[in-house]
């Protein structure tokens, strides 16, 4: 009989619906559970295989039950919590009290440990960088089962490799970071239609100096003069004078109760959806106060929205094309994507700022494009072709979203990989910490 909290042979599934089998351990005592484990796993929102076991017998420790706040200083904004503490709970407790995390990804169903391991970025990356830039201290269990701390000043090699290191340098037990004071719990947003991808890139670059948060949606199936048309959004925290009197109430969530058939998302349905979504926005600029959930986490409005891609699931291809590649690089990328048949209702574009200190952190100065790709027989070929383009332009892909990149492609696009591998080897010479992604991508 298995011990309480231990489930042998349990199937674990990624957000993109890749699956693996492991010995899953879960309790409120993450420090004890992590002993001898091969990988930690939060709320399972990474799209690819980074949170899946490398082998069926590997011990995977699930962190969400270790979710206690350990300290908060209302003067400095420093917050220390266990790695399983979720962003959704953080926002519930702190938003109406005038605090918000300095960086948030596009879903709030993630843990602090996951935010560090992915070094998540948000709509304010051009101003605030990644989440790791605001982390001041971490406690980890390393591969040899020691409990160690690291920070930008202590064990800096371990800190730099853990930020964005996909959980391969140690089990993250506790995280300390600095929260941001906000003037109100509401967002002032401005949005407008953009006719094509060239205008989009100019719009992002023009908006960056004036707005702390920018991003947009692209119609990735239109061609010709309409290629890359979309809706550009910019936002900032509303002032107390602009904000409604009452704090934002939690919005009711919908649920997708079953898997849609795999043929539901096809070029015709995507084209129709994109046309409606684009036309739904008025021609004139729209401004006003919006709920922070609508601004930061629009997809969270539907639980299990990943079921819309059917049982085969999907992958999200996210790359960043550096500024040095020229303003035409995003247009060439979209032209290639449409030629490859990469039809998707979800295509998001963002402006990225300076590269962070994490050795495998994703962003670099340039333009990030993320597009959902339903899993089909040609998915590997599509990813290969997109990766060849990104390598040629000097860009890179986001490991948290990836499930298909070949190791030679990642090595070609990531000059920092040898430095990361050296730190990983120094702290884990026997290669005890691993995931399905690390074995696929790095060989161990």
PDB file of C-alpha atoms in Angstrom, residues 165-427:
ATOM      1  CA  UNK A 165      15.899  27.046 -15.377  1.00  0.00           C
ATOM      2  CA  UNK A 166      12.722  24.938 -15.649  1.00  0.00           C
ATOM      3  CA  UNK A 167      13.215  23.368 -12.218  1.00  0.00           C
ATOM      4  CA  UNK A 168      16.387  21.524 -13.219  1.00  0.00           C
ATOM      5  CA  UNK A 169      18.787  23.020 -10.655  1.00  0.00           C
ATOM      6  CA  UNK A 170      16.866  22.250  -7.465  1.00  0.00           C
ATOM      7  CA  UNK A 171      13.412  22.042  -5.926  1.00  0.00           C
ATOM      8  CA  UNK A 172      12.247  25.581  -5.178  1.00  0.00           C
ATOM      9  CA  UNK A 173      10.881  25.560  -1.616  1.00  0.00           C
ATOM     10  CA  UNK A 174      10.448  29.237  -0.737  1.00  0.00           C
ATOM     11  CA  UNK A 175      10.549  32.478  -2.716  1.00  0.00           C
ATOM     12  CA  UNK A 176      10.994  36.071  -1.583  1.00  0.00           C
ATOM     13  CA  UNK A 177      10.208  38.916  -3.982  1.00  0.00           C
ATOM     14  CA  UNK A 178       9.191  42.567  -3.923  1.00  0.00           C
ATOM     15  CA  UNK A 179       5.535  43.405  -4.529  1.00  0.00           C
ATOM     16  CA  UNK A 180       4.506  46.584  -6.356  1.00  0.00           C
ATOM     17  CA  UNK A 181       2.394  49.331  -4.762  1.00  0.00           C
ATOM     18  CA  UNK A 182      -0.561  50.199  -7.031  1.00  0.00           C
ATOM     19  CA  UNK A 183      -2.747  53.333  -6.871  1.00  0.00           C
ATOM     20  CA  UNK A 184      -6.009  51.415  -7.368  1.00  0.00           C
ATOM     21  CA  UNK A 185      -7.120  47.839  -8.153  1.00  0.00           C
ATOM     22  CA  UNK A 186      -8.435  48.819 -11.607  1.00  0.00           C
ATOM     23  CA  UNK A 187      -6.842  49.181 -15.045  1.00  0.00           C
ATOM     24  CA  UNK A 188      -7.164  52.118 -17.416  1.00  0.00           C
ATOM     25  CA  UNK A 189      -6.983  50.623 -20.914  1.00  0.00           C
ATOM     26  CA  UNK A 190      -6.782  51.984 -24.421  1.00  0.00           C
ATOM     27  CA  UNK A 191      -7.295  49.737 -27.450  1.00  0.00           C
ATOM     28  CA  UNK A 192      -7.475  50.251 -31.182  1.00  0.00           C
ATOM     29  CA  UNK A 193      -7.546  48.358 -34.434  1.00  0.00           C
ATOM     30  CA  UNK A 194      -4.275  48.035 -36.351  1.00  0.00           C
ATOM     31  CA  UNK A 195      -4.484  47.374 -40.133  1.00  0.00           C
ATOM     32  CA  UNK A 196      -1.360  45.210 -40.680  1.00  0.00           C
ATOM     33  CA  UNK A 197       1.757  43.807 -39.052  1.00  0.00           C
ATOM     34  CA  UNK A 198       4.068  46.668 -40.050  1.00  0.00           C
ATOM     35  CA  UNK A 199       1.722  49.189 -38.432  1.00  0.00           C
ATOM     36  CA  UNK A 200       1.506  46.852 -35.450  1.00  0.00           C
ATOM     37  CA  UNK A 201       5.249  46.835 -34.846  1.00  0.00           C
ATOM     38  CA  UNK A 202       5.398  50.623 -35.148  1.00  0.00           C
ATOM     39  CA  UNK A 203       2.439  50.895 -32.765  1.00  0.00           C
ATOM     40  CA  UNK A 204       4.109  48.714 -30.144  1.00  0.00           C
ATOM     41  CA  UNK A 205       7.360  50.657 -30.346  1.00  0.00           C
ATOM     42  CA  UNK A 206       5.529  53.988 -30.140  1.00  0.00           C
ATOM     43  CA  UNK A 207       3.361  52.910 -27.191  1.00  0.00           C
ATOM     44  CA  UNK A 208       6.205  51.505 -25.084  1.00  0.00           C
ATOM     45  CA  UNK A 209       7.609  54.806 -23.776  1.00  0.00           C
ATOM     46  CA  UNK A 210       4.140  56.049 -22.839  1.00  0.00           C
ATOM     47  CA  UNK A 211       2.458  52.953 -21.400  1.00  0.00           C
ATOM     48  CA  UNK A 212       3.760  50.543 -18.734  1.00  0.00           C
ATOM     49  CA  UNK A 213       1.816  47.650 -20.247  1.00  0.00           C
ATOM     50  CA  UNK A 214       1.305  46.844 -23.935  1.00  0.00           C
ATOM     51  CA  UNK A 215       0.315  43.796 -25.968  1.00  0.00           C
ATOM     52  CA  UNK A 216      -2.077  42.748 -28.669  1.00  0.00           C
ATOM     53  CA  UNK A 217      -3.931  40.140 -30.637  1.00  0.00           C
ATOM     54  CA  UNK A 218      -3.100  39.339 -34.273  1.00  0.00           C
ATOM     55  CA  UNK A 219      -5.285  37.837 -36.956  1.00  0.00           C
ATOM     56  CA  UNK A 220      -2.759  35.253 -38.147  1.00  0.00           C
ATOM     57  CA  UNK A 221      -4.763  33.895 -41.093  1.00  0.00           C
ATOM     58  CA  UNK A 222      -5.344  37.076 -43.090  1.00  0.00           C
ATOM     59  CA  UNK A 223      -2.964  37.609 -45.992  1.00  0.00           C
ATOM     60  CA  UNK A 224      -1.900  40.390 -48.329  1.00  0.00           C
ATOM     61  CA  UNK A 225      -2.578  43.907 -47.099  1.00  0.00           C
ATOM     62  CA  UNK A 226      -4.395  42.537 -44.038  1.00  0.00           C
ATOM     63  CA  UNK A 227      -1.531  40.329 -42.922  1.00  0.00           C
ATOM     64  CA  UNK A 228      -1.024  40.794 -39.195  1.00  0.00           C
ATOM     65  CA  UNK A 229      -3.974  43.082 -38.620  1.00  0.00           C
ATOM     66  CA  UNK A 230      -5.196  43.036 -35.045  1.00  0.00           C
ATOM     67  CA  UNK A 231      -6.037  44.912 -31.891  1.00  0.00           C
ATOM     68  CA  UNK A 232      -3.371  46.766 -29.927  1.00  0.00           C
ATOM     69  CA  UNK A 233      -3.954  47.200 -26.197  1.00  0.00           C
ATOM     70  CA  UNK A 234      -2.125  49.421 -23.728  1.00  0.00           C
ATOM     71  CA  UNK A 235      -2.828  49.885 -20.048  1.00  0.00           C
ATOM     72  CA  UNK A 236      -1.797  51.356 -16.726  1.00  0.00           C
ATOM     73  CA  UNK A 237      -3.122  51.203 -13.195  1.00  0.00           C
ATOM     74  CA  UNK A 238      -6.007  53.642 -12.813  1.00  0.00           C
ATOM     75  CA  UNK A 239      -5.585  56.556 -10.435  1.00  0.00           C
ATOM     76  CA  UNK A 240      -7.842  56.708  -7.335  1.00  0.00           C
ATOM     77  CA  UNK A 241      -9.796  59.505  -9.015  1.00  0.00           C
ATOM     78  CA  UNK A 242     -10.460  57.398 -12.129  1.00  0.00           C
ATOM     79  CA  UNK A 243     -11.238  54.137 -10.354  1.00  0.00           C
ATOM     80  CA  UNK A 244     -14.730  52.961  -9.373  1.00  0.00           C
ATOM     81  CA  UNK A 245     -15.497  53.252  -5.688  1.00  0.00           C
ATOM     82  CA  UNK A 246     -15.749  49.517  -5.037  1.00  0.00           C
ATOM     83  CA  UNK A 247     -12.916  47.049  -5.625  1.00  0.00           C
ATOM     84  CA  UNK A 248     -13.357  44.654  -8.556  1.00  0.00           C
ATOM     85  CA  UNK A 249     -15.520  41.654  -7.706  1.00  0.00           C
ATOM     86  CA  UNK A 250     -14.456  38.202  -8.791  1.00  0.00           C
ATOM     87  CA  UNK A 251     -15.919  37.415 -12.188  1.00  0.00           C
ATOM     88  CA  UNK A 252     -17.974  34.295 -12.797  1.00  0.00           C
ATOM     89  CA  UNK A 253     -16.009  31.669 -14.703  1.00  0.00           C
ATOM     90  CA  UNK A 254     -17.389  29.541 -17.497  1.00  0.00           C
ATOM     91  CA  UNK A 255     -16.311  25.968 -18.065  1.00  0.00           C
ATOM     92  CA  UNK A 256     -15.750  23.904 -21.202  1.00  0.00           C
ATOM     93  CA  UNK A 257     -17.242  20.603 -19.976  1.00  0.00           C
ATOM     94  CA  UNK A 258     -16.061  18.328 -22.795  1.00  0.00           C
ATOM     95  CA  UNK A 259     -13.428  17.995 -25.498  1.00  0.00           C
ATOM     96  CA  UNK A 260     -14.360  19.625 -28.772  1.00  0.00           C
ATOM     97  CA  UNK A 261     -13.776  17.427 -31.829  1.00  0.00           C
ATOM     98  CA  UNK A 262     -10.307  17.901 -33.288  1.00  0.00           C
ATOM     99  CA  UNK A 263     -11.745  19.280 -36.532  1.00  0.00           C
ATOM    100  CA  UNK A 264     -13.523  22.124 -34.707  1.00  0.00           C
ATOM    101  CA  UNK A 265     -10.501  24.376 -35.121  1.00  0.00           C
ATOM    102  CA  UNK A 266      -9.704  24.544 -38.822  1.00  0.00           C
ATOM    103  CA  UNK A 267      -8.860  27.342 -41.293  1.00  0.00           C
ATOM    104  CA  UNK A 268     -12.531  28.098 -41.961  1.00  0.00           C
ATOM    105  CA  UNK A 269     -13.613  28.362 -38.318  1.00  0.00           C
ATOM    106  CA  UNK A 270     -10.478  30.300 -37.377  1.00  0.00           C
ATOM    107  CA  UNK A 271     -10.991  32.720 -40.266  1.00  0.00           C
ATOM    108  CA  UNK A 272     -14.611  33.287 -39.229  1.00  0.00           C
ATOM    109  CA  UNK A 273     -13.671  33.775 -35.559  1.00  0.00           C
ATOM    110  CA  UNK A 274     -10.860  36.182 -36.383  1.00  0.00           C
ATOM    111  CA  UNK A 275     -13.075  38.245 -38.668  1.00  0.00           C
ATOM    112  CA  UNK A 276     -15.745  38.563 -35.982  1.00  0.00           C
ATOM    113  CA  UNK A 277     -13.214  39.344 -33.254  1.00  0.00           C
ATOM    114  CA  UNK A 278     -11.549  42.038 -35.355  1.00  0.00           C
ATOM    115  CA  UNK A 279     -14.860  43.627 -36.447  1.00  0.00           C
ATOM    116  CA  UNK A 280     -16.208  43.472 -32.911  1.00  0.00           C
ATOM    117  CA  UNK A 281     -13.821  46.242 -31.943  1.00  0.00           C
ATOM    118  CA  UNK A 282     -15.075  49.682 -33.091  1.00  0.00           C
ATOM    119  CA  UNK A 283     -13.079  51.623 -35.663  1.00  0.00           C
ATOM    120  CA  UNK A 284     -12.355  54.385 -33.184  1.00  0.00           C
ATOM    121  CA  UNK A 285      -9.976  54.139 -30.236  1.00  0.00           C
ATOM    122  CA  UNK A 286     -11.665  52.689 -27.172  1.00  0.00           C
ATOM    123  CA  UNK A 287     -10.664  53.848 -23.680  1.00  0.00           C
ATOM    124  CA  UNK A 288     -11.912  53.202 -20.183  1.00  0.00           C
ATOM    125  CA  UNK A 289     -11.656  51.301 -16.914  1.00  0.00           C
ATOM    126  CA  UNK A 290     -11.510  47.498 -17.091  1.00  0.00           C
ATOM    127  CA  UNK A 291     -11.330  44.662 -14.599  1.00  0.00           C
ATOM    128  CA  UNK A 292      -7.728  43.511 -13.996  1.00  0.00           C
ATOM    129  CA  UNK A 293      -8.720  39.909 -14.772  1.00  0.00           C
ATOM    130  CA  UNK A 294     -10.016  40.955 -18.204  1.00  0.00           C
ATOM    131  CA  UNK A 295      -6.793  42.805 -18.907  1.00  0.00           C
ATOM    132  CA  UNK A 296      -4.218  40.361 -17.558  1.00  0.00           C
ATOM    133  CA  UNK A 297      -5.972  36.972 -17.797  1.00  0.00           C
ATOM    134  CA  UNK A 298      -8.676  36.963 -20.506  1.00  0.00           C
ATOM    135  CA  UNK A 299      -8.348  33.225 -21.160  1.00  0.00           C
ATOM    136  CA  UNK A 300      -8.857  32.386 -17.484  1.00  0.00           C
ATOM    137  CA  UNK A 301     -12.510  33.372 -17.957  1.00  0.00           C
ATOM    138  CA  UNK A 302     -13.074  29.855 -19.310  1.00  0.00           C
ATOM    139  CA  UNK A 303     -11.845  26.976 -17.196  1.00  0.00           C
ATOM    140  CA  UNK A 304     -10.396  24.087 -19.207  1.00  0.00           C
ATOM    141  CA  UNK A 305     -10.243  26.169 -22.377  1.00  0.00           C
ATOM    142  CA  UNK A 306      -7.490  23.843 -23.553  1.00  0.00           C
ATOM    143  CA  UNK A 307     -10.209  21.244 -24.252  1.00  0.00           C
ATOM    144  CA  UNK A 308     -11.182  23.360 -27.250  1.00  0.00           C
ATOM    145  CA  UNK A 309      -8.304  21.797 -29.180  1.00  0.00           C
ATOM    146  CA  UNK A 310      -9.626  18.263 -28.777  1.00  0.00           C
ATOM    147  CA  UNK A 311      -8.052  15.185 -27.257  1.00  0.00           C
ATOM    148  CA  UNK A 312      -4.838  15.461 -29.251  1.00  0.00           C
ATOM    149  CA  UNK A 313      -4.208  18.819 -27.601  1.00  0.00           C
ATOM    150  CA  UNK A 314      -2.056  21.666 -28.825  1.00  0.00           C
ATOM    151  CA  UNK A 315       1.287  23.326 -28.481  1.00  0.00           C
ATOM    152  CA  UNK A 316       1.919  27.029 -28.217  1.00  0.00           C
ATOM    153  CA  UNK A 317       4.808  28.245 -30.297  1.00  0.00           C
ATOM    154  CA  UNK A 318       6.289  31.380 -28.750  1.00  0.00           C
ATOM    155  CA  UNK A 319       9.391  33.022 -30.094  1.00  0.00           C
ATOM    156  CA  UNK A 320      11.108  36.366 -29.758  1.00  0.00           C
ATOM    157  CA  UNK A 321      12.585  38.019 -32.836  1.00  0.00           C
ATOM    158  CA  UNK A 322      15.363  40.465 -31.930  1.00  0.00           C
ATOM    159  CA  UNK A 323      15.257  44.102 -32.932  1.00  0.00           C
ATOM    160  CA  UNK A 324      18.470  43.531 -34.872  1.00  0.00           C
ATOM    161  CA  UNK A 325      16.544  41.265 -37.256  1.00  0.00           C
ATOM    162  CA  UNK A 326      14.725  44.350 -38.559  1.00  0.00           C
ATOM    163  CA  UNK A 327      11.147  45.532 -38.521  1.00  0.00           C
ATOM    164  CA  UNK A 328      10.312  43.188 -41.391  1.00  0.00           C
ATOM    165  CA  UNK A 329      11.114  40.023 -39.386  1.00  0.00           C
ATOM    166  CA  UNK A 330       7.626  39.718 -37.789  1.00  0.00           C
ATOM    167  CA  UNK A 331       6.019  40.101 -41.226  1.00  0.00           C
ATOM    168  CA  UNK A 332       8.236  37.370 -42.697  1.00  0.00           C
ATOM    169  CA  UNK A 333       7.414  35.138 -39.711  1.00  0.00           C
ATOM    170  CA  UNK A 334       3.664  35.565 -40.235  1.00  0.00           C
ATOM    171  CA  UNK A 335       4.018  34.940 -43.969  1.00  0.00           C
ATOM    172  CA  UNK A 336       5.812  31.686 -43.191  1.00  0.00           C
ATOM    173  CA  UNK A 337       3.216  30.752 -40.565  1.00  0.00           C
ATOM    174  CA  UNK A 338       0.312  31.233 -42.968  1.00  0.00           C
ATOM    175  CA  UNK A 339       2.114  29.263 -45.690  1.00  0.00           C
ATOM    176  CA  UNK A 340       2.560  26.412 -43.226  1.00  0.00           C
ATOM    177  CA  UNK A 341      -1.152  26.469 -42.411  1.00  0.00           C
ATOM    178  CA  UNK A 342      -0.684  27.669 -38.844  1.00  0.00           C
ATOM    179  CA  UNK A 343      -4.299  28.727 -38.386  1.00  0.00           C
ATOM    180  CA  UNK A 344      -5.151  29.648 -34.815  1.00  0.00           C
ATOM    181  CA  UNK A 345      -7.644  31.881 -33.052  1.00  0.00           C
ATOM    182  CA  UNK A 346      -4.938  32.810 -30.551  1.00  0.00           C
ATOM    183  CA  UNK A 347      -1.943  34.791 -31.731  1.00  0.00           C
ATOM    184  CA  UNK A 348      -0.438  37.277 -29.278  1.00  0.00           C
ATOM    185  CA  UNK A 349       2.263  39.846 -29.921  1.00  0.00           C
ATOM    186  CA  UNK A 350       4.322  41.755 -27.354  1.00  0.00           C
ATOM    187  CA  UNK A 351       7.286  44.074 -27.124  1.00  0.00           C
ATOM    188  CA  UNK A 352      10.176  42.716 -25.068  1.00  0.00           C
ATOM    189  CA  UNK A 353      12.794  44.720 -23.198  1.00  0.00           C
ATOM    190  CA  UNK A 354      16.274  43.914 -21.988  1.00  0.00           C
ATOM    191  CA  UNK A 355      17.479  40.356 -21.433  1.00  0.00           C
ATOM    192  CA  UNK A 356      17.297  39.193 -17.793  1.00  0.00           C
ATOM    193  CA  UNK A 357      19.999  37.581 -15.689  1.00  0.00           C
ATOM    194  CA  UNK A 358      18.455  34.093 -15.785  1.00  0.00           C
ATOM    195  CA  UNK A 359      20.705  31.869 -17.883  1.00  0.00           C
ATOM    196  CA  UNK A 360      17.766  30.447 -19.855  1.00  0.00           C
ATOM    197  CA  UNK A 361      15.288  33.291 -19.482  1.00  0.00           C
ATOM    198  CA  UNK A 362      13.273  33.725 -22.639  1.00  0.00           C
ATOM    199  CA  UNK A 363      12.961  37.436 -23.540  1.00  0.00           C
ATOM    200  CA  UNK A 364      15.478  39.610 -25.339  1.00  0.00           C
ATOM    201  CA  UNK A 365      14.957  43.058 -26.863  1.00  0.00           C
ATOM    202  CA  UNK A 366      12.581  42.494 -29.738  1.00  0.00           C
ATOM    203  CA  UNK A 367       9.115  41.259 -30.630  1.00  0.00           C
ATOM    204  CA  UNK A 368       7.510  38.182 -29.097  1.00  0.00           C
ATOM    205  CA  UNK A 369       4.877  36.270 -31.074  1.00  0.00           C
ATOM    206  CA  UNK A 370       2.890  33.395 -29.543  1.00  0.00           C
ATOM    207  CA  UNK A 371       0.514  31.217 -31.530  1.00  0.00           C
ATOM    208  CA  UNK A 372      -1.466  28.109 -30.617  1.00  0.00           C
ATOM    209  CA  UNK A 373      -0.944  25.141 -32.924  1.00  0.00           C
ATOM    210  CA  UNK A 374      -3.423  22.245 -32.664  1.00  0.00           C
ATOM    211  CA  UNK A 375      -1.551  18.935 -32.644  1.00  0.00           C
ATOM    212  CA  UNK A 376      -1.737  17.408 -36.102  1.00  0.00           C
ATOM    213  CA  UNK A 377       0.361  14.949 -38.080  1.00  0.00           C
ATOM    214  CA  UNK A 378       2.536  17.789 -39.424  1.00  0.00           C
ATOM    215  CA  UNK A 379       3.096  19.670 -36.135  1.00  0.00           C
ATOM    216  CA  UNK A 380       6.734  18.592 -35.877  1.00  0.00           C
ATOM    217  CA  UNK A 381       7.402  19.803 -39.426  1.00  0.00           C
ATOM    218  CA  UNK A 382       5.719  23.153 -38.701  1.00  0.00           C
ATOM    219  CA  UNK A 383       7.778  23.687 -35.539  1.00  0.00           C
ATOM    220  CA  UNK A 384      10.962  22.690 -37.373  1.00  0.00           C
ATOM    221  CA  UNK A 385      10.309  25.262 -40.106  1.00  0.00           C
ATOM    222  CA  UNK A 386       9.473  28.021 -37.623  1.00  0.00           C
ATOM    223  CA  UNK A 387      12.574  27.206 -35.581  1.00  0.00           C
ATOM    224  CA  UNK A 388      14.782  27.387 -38.683  1.00  0.00           C
ATOM    225  CA  UNK A 389      13.434  30.890 -39.320  1.00  0.00           C
ATOM    226  CA  UNK A 390      13.946  31.982 -35.696  1.00  0.00           C
ATOM    227  CA  UNK A 391      17.526  30.657 -35.666  1.00  0.00           C
ATOM    228  CA  UNK A 392      18.280  32.513 -38.890  1.00  0.00           C
ATOM    229  CA  UNK A 393      17.011  35.757 -37.321  1.00  0.00           C
ATOM    230  CA  UNK A 394      18.925  35.314 -34.069  1.00  0.00           C
ATOM    231  CA  UNK A 395      15.825  34.697 -31.940  1.00  0.00           C
ATOM    232  CA  UNK A 396      14.820  32.020 -29.451  1.00  0.00           C
ATOM    233  CA  UNK A 397      11.774  30.093 -28.199  1.00  0.00           C
ATOM    234  CA  UNK A 398      10.092  29.928 -24.775  1.00  0.00           C
ATOM    235  CA  UNK A 399      10.813  26.603 -23.071  1.00  0.00           C
ATOM    236  CA  UNK A 400       7.661  26.751 -20.915  1.00  0.00           C
ATOM    237  CA  UNK A 401       5.486  26.544 -24.012  1.00  0.00           C
ATOM    238  CA  UNK A 402       7.574  24.047 -25.958  1.00  0.00           C
ATOM    239  CA  UNK A 403       7.039  20.337 -26.566  1.00  0.00           C
ATOM    240  CA  UNK A 404       8.510  19.832 -30.027  1.00  0.00           C
ATOM    241  CA  UNK A 405      11.787  21.708 -30.475  1.00  0.00           C
ATOM    242  CA  UNK A 406      14.701  19.502 -31.478  1.00  0.00           C
ATOM    243  CA  UNK A 407      17.855  19.682 -29.321  1.00  0.00           C
ATOM    244  CA  UNK A 408      20.049  20.852 -32.195  1.00  0.00           C
ATOM    245  CA  UNK A 409      17.646  23.712 -32.871  1.00  0.00           C
ATOM    246  CA  UNK A 410      17.605  24.860 -29.252  1.00  0.00           C
ATOM    247  CA  UNK A 411      21.383  24.668 -29.022  1.00  0.00           C
ATOM    248  CA  UNK A 412      21.661  26.775 -32.186  1.00  0.00           C
ATOM    249  CA  UNK A 413      19.404  29.505 -30.815  1.00  0.00           C
ATOM    250  CA  UNK A 414      20.717  29.574 -27.229  1.00  0.00           C
ATOM    251  CA  UNK A 415      24.371  30.677 -26.798  1.00  0.00           C
ATOM    252  CA  UNK A 416      23.919  30.726 -22.996  1.00  0.00           C
ATOM    253  CA  UNK A 417      23.173  26.983 -22.840  1.00  0.00           C
ATOM    254  CA  UNK A 418      26.790  25.874 -22.091  1.00  0.00           C
ATOM    255  CA  UNK A 419      26.873  28.228 -19.077  1.00  0.00           C
ATOM    256  CA  UNK A 420      23.570  26.796 -17.819  1.00  0.00           C
ATOM    257  CA  UNK A 421      24.754  23.227 -18.334  1.00  0.00           C
ATOM    258  CA  UNK A 422      27.965  23.964 -16.405  1.00  0.00           C
ATOM    259  CA  UNK A 423      26.031  25.213 -13.366  1.00  0.00           C
ATOM    260  CA  UNK A 424      23.571  22.328 -13.561  1.00  0.00           C
ATOM    261  CA  UNK A 425      26.476  19.858 -13.712  1.00  0.00           C
ATOM    262  CA  UNK A 426      28.192  21.511 -10.748  1.00  0.00           C
ATOM    263  CA  UNK A 427      25.111  21.226  -8.522  1.00  0.00           C
TER     264      UNK A 427
END
